[in-house]
PDB file of C-alpha atoms in Angstrom:
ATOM      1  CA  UNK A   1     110.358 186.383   7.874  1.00  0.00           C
ATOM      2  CA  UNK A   2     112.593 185.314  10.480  1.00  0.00           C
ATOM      3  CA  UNK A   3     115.432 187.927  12.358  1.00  0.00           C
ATOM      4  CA  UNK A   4     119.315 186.878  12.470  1.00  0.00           C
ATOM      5  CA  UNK A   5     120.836 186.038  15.163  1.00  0.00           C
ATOM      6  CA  UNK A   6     122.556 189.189  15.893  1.00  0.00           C
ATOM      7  CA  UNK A   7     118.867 190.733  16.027  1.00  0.00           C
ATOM      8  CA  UNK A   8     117.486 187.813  18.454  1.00  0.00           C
ATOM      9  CA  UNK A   9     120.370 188.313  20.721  1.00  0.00           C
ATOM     10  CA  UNK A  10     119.906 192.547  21.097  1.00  0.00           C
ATOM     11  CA  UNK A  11     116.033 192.165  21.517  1.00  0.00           C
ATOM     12  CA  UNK A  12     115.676 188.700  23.360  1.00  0.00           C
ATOM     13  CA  UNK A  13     118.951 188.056  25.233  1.00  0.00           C
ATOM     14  CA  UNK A  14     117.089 185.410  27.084  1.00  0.00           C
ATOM     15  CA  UNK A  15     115.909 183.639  24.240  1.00  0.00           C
ATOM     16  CA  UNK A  16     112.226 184.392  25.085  1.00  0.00           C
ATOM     17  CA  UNK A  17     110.903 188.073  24.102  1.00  0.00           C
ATOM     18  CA  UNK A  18     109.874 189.518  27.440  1.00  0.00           C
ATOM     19  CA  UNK A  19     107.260 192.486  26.562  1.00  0.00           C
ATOM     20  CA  UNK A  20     105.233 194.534  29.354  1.00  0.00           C
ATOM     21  CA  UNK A  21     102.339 195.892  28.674  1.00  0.00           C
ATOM     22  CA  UNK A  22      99.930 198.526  29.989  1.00  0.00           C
ATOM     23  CA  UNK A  23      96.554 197.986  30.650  1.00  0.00           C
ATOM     24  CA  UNK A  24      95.846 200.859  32.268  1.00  0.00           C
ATOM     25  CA  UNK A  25      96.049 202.569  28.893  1.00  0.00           C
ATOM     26  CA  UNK A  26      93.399 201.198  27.100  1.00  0.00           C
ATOM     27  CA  UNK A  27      94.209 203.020  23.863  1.00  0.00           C
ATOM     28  CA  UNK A  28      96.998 200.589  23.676  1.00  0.00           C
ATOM     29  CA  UNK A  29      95.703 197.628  25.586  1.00  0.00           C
ATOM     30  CA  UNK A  30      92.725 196.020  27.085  1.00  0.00           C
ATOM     31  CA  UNK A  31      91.762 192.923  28.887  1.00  0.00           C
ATOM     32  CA  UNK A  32      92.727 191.733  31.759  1.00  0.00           C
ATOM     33  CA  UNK A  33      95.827 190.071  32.730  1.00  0.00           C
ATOM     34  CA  UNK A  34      95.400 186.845  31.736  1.00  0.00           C
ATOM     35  CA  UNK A  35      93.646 187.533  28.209  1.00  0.00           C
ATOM     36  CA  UNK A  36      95.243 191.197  27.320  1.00  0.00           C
ATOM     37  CA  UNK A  37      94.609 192.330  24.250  1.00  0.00           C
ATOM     38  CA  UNK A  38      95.156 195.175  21.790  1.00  0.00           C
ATOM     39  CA  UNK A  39      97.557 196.742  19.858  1.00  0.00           C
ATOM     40  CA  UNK A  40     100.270 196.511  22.005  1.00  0.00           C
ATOM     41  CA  UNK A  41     100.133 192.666  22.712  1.00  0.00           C
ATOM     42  CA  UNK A  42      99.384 192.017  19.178  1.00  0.00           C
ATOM     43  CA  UNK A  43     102.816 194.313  18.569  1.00  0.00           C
ATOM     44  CA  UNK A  44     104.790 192.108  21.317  1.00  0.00           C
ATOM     45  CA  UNK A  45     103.745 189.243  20.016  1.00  0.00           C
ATOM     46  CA  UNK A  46     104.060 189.750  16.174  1.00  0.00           C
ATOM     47  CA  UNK A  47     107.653 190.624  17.042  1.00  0.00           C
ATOM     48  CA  UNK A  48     108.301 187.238  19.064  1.00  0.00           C
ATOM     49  CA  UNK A  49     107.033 185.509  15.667  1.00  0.00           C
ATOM     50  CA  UNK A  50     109.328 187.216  13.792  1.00  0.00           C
ATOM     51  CA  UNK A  51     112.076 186.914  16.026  1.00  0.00           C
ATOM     52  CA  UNK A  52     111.350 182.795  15.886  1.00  0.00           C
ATOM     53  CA  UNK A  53     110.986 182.832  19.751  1.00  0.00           C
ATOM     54  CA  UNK A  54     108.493 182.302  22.781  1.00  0.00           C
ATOM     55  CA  UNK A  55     106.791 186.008  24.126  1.00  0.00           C
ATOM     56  CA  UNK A  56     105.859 186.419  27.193  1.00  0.00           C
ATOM     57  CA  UNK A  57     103.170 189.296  28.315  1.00  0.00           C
ATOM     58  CA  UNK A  58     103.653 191.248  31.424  1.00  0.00           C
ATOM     59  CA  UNK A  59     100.803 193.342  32.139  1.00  0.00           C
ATOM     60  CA  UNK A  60     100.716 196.327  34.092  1.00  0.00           C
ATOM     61  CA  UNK A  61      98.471 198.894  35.077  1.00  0.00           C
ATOM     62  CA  UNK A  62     100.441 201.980  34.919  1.00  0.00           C
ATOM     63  CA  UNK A  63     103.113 203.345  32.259  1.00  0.00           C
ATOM     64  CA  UNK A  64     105.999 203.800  35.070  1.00  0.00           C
ATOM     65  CA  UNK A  65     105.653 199.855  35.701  1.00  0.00           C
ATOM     66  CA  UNK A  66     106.210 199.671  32.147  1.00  0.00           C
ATOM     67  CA  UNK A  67     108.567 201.862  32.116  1.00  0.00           C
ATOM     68  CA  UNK A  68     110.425 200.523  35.555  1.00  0.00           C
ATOM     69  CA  UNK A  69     110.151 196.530  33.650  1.00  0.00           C
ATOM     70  CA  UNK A  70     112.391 197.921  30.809  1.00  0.00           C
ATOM     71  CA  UNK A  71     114.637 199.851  32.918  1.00  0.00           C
ATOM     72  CA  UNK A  72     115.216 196.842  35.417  1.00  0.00           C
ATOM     73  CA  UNK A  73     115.701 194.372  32.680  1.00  0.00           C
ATOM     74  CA  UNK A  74     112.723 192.512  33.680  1.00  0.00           C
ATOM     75  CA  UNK A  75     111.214 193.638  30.036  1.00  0.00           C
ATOM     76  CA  UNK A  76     113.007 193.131  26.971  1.00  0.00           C
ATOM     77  CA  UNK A  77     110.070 195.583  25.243  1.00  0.00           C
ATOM     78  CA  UNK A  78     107.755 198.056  25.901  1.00  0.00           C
ATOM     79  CA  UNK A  79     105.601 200.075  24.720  1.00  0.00           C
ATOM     80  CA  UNK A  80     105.391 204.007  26.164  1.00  0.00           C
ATOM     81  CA  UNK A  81     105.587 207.502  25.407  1.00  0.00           C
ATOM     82  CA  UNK A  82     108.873 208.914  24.448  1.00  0.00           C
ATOM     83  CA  UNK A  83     110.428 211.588  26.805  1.00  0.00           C
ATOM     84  CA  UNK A  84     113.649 212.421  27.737  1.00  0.00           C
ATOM     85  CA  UNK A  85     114.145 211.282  30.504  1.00  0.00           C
ATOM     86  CA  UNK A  86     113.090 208.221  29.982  1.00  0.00           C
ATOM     87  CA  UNK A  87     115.863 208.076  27.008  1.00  0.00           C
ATOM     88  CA  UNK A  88     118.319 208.569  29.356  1.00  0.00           C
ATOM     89  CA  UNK A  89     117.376 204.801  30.344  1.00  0.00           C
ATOM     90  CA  UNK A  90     116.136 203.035  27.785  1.00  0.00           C
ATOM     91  CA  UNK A  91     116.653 202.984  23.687  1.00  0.00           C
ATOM     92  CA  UNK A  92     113.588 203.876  21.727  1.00  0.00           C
ATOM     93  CA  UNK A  93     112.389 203.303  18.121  1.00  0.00           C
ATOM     94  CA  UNK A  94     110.554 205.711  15.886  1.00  0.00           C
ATOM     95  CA  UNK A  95     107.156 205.893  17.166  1.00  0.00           C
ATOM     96  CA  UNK A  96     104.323 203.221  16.204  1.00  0.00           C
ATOM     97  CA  UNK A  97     101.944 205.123  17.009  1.00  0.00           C
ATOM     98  CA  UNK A  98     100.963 209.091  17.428  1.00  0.00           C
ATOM     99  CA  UNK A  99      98.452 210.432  19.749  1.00  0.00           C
ATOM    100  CA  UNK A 100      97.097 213.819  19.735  1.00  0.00           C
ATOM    101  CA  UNK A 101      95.894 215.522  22.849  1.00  0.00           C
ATOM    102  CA  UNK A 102      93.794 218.561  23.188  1.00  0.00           C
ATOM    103  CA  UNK A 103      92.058 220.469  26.093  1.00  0.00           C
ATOM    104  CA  UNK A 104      88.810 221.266  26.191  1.00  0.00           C
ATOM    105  CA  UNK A 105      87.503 224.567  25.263  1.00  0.00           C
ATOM    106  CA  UNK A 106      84.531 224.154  26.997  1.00  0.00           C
ATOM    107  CA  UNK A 107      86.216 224.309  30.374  1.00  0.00           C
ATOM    108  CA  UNK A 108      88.611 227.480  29.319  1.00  0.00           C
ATOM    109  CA  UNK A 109      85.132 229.205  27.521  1.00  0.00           C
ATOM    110  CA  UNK A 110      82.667 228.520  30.839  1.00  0.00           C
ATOM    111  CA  UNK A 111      85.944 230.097  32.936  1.00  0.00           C
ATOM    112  CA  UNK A 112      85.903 232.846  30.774  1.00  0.00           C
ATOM    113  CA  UNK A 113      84.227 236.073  31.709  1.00  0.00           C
ATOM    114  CA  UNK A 114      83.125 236.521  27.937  1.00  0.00           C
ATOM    115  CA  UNK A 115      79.423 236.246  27.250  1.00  0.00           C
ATOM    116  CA  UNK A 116      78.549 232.662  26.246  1.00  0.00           C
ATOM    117  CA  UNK A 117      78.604 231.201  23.246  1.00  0.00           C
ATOM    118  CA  UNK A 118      76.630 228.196  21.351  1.00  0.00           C
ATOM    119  CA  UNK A 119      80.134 226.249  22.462  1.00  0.00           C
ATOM    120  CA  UNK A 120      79.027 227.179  25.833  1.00  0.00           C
ATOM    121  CA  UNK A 121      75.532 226.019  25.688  1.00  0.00           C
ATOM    122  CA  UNK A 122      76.356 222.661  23.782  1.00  0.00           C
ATOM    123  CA  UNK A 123      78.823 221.805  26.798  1.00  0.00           C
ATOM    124  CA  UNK A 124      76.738 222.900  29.128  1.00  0.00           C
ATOM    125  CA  UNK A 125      74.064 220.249  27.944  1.00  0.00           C
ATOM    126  CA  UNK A 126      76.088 217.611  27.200  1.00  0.00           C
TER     127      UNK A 126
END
């Protein structure tokens, strides 16, 4: 399945599908920067196949140089985190992926001046 035209021109003005990616994330990617791989490059370049043109990978090692390649127009794609103000410079689609965070109880228990609990003791081993 092949885009139109209309699509090719929004997402690859130059004709070539310019994607960064991140490497310092390595949920997203790993590799180095001549052989990246994961999700995200297999994202970047599934879409140049189904745009029917060349993709070319920049990798970086930080989400603001993502971020900054997209915003420049040095990026046609990228992947990163939605926030606002980052919307107030670049478009976004629905997310393609969701990642939970959490803190660590351990840390807030240990800081606590409750007596200690088996949570407690299992962090404090491991």
């Amino acid at each position: 399945m092949t885009a139109t035209g209309q699509v090719v021109d929004a997402l690859a003005p130059t004709g070539v599908l310019r994607a960064v990616v991140n490497l310092g994330n390595p949920v997203l990617a790993q590799g180095t920067r001549q052989h990246p791989s994961g999700v995200t490059v297999d994202l970047a370049r599934e879409l140049a196949r189904r745009l029917g043109v060349e993709g070319v990978l920049e990798c970086v090692d930080a989400a603001r140089h993502s971020f900054a390649a997209v915003a420049d127009g040095r990026a046609d794609v990228g992947f990163l985190a939605v926030e606002p103000e980052r919307a107030e410079q670049v478009a976004f689609t629905a997310p393609y992926v969701l990642i939970e965070g959490a803190c660590s109880p351990c840390r807030r228990a240990r800081a606590s001046a409750r007596p200690r609990t088996s949570t407690d003791r299992a962090c404090a081993s491991g």
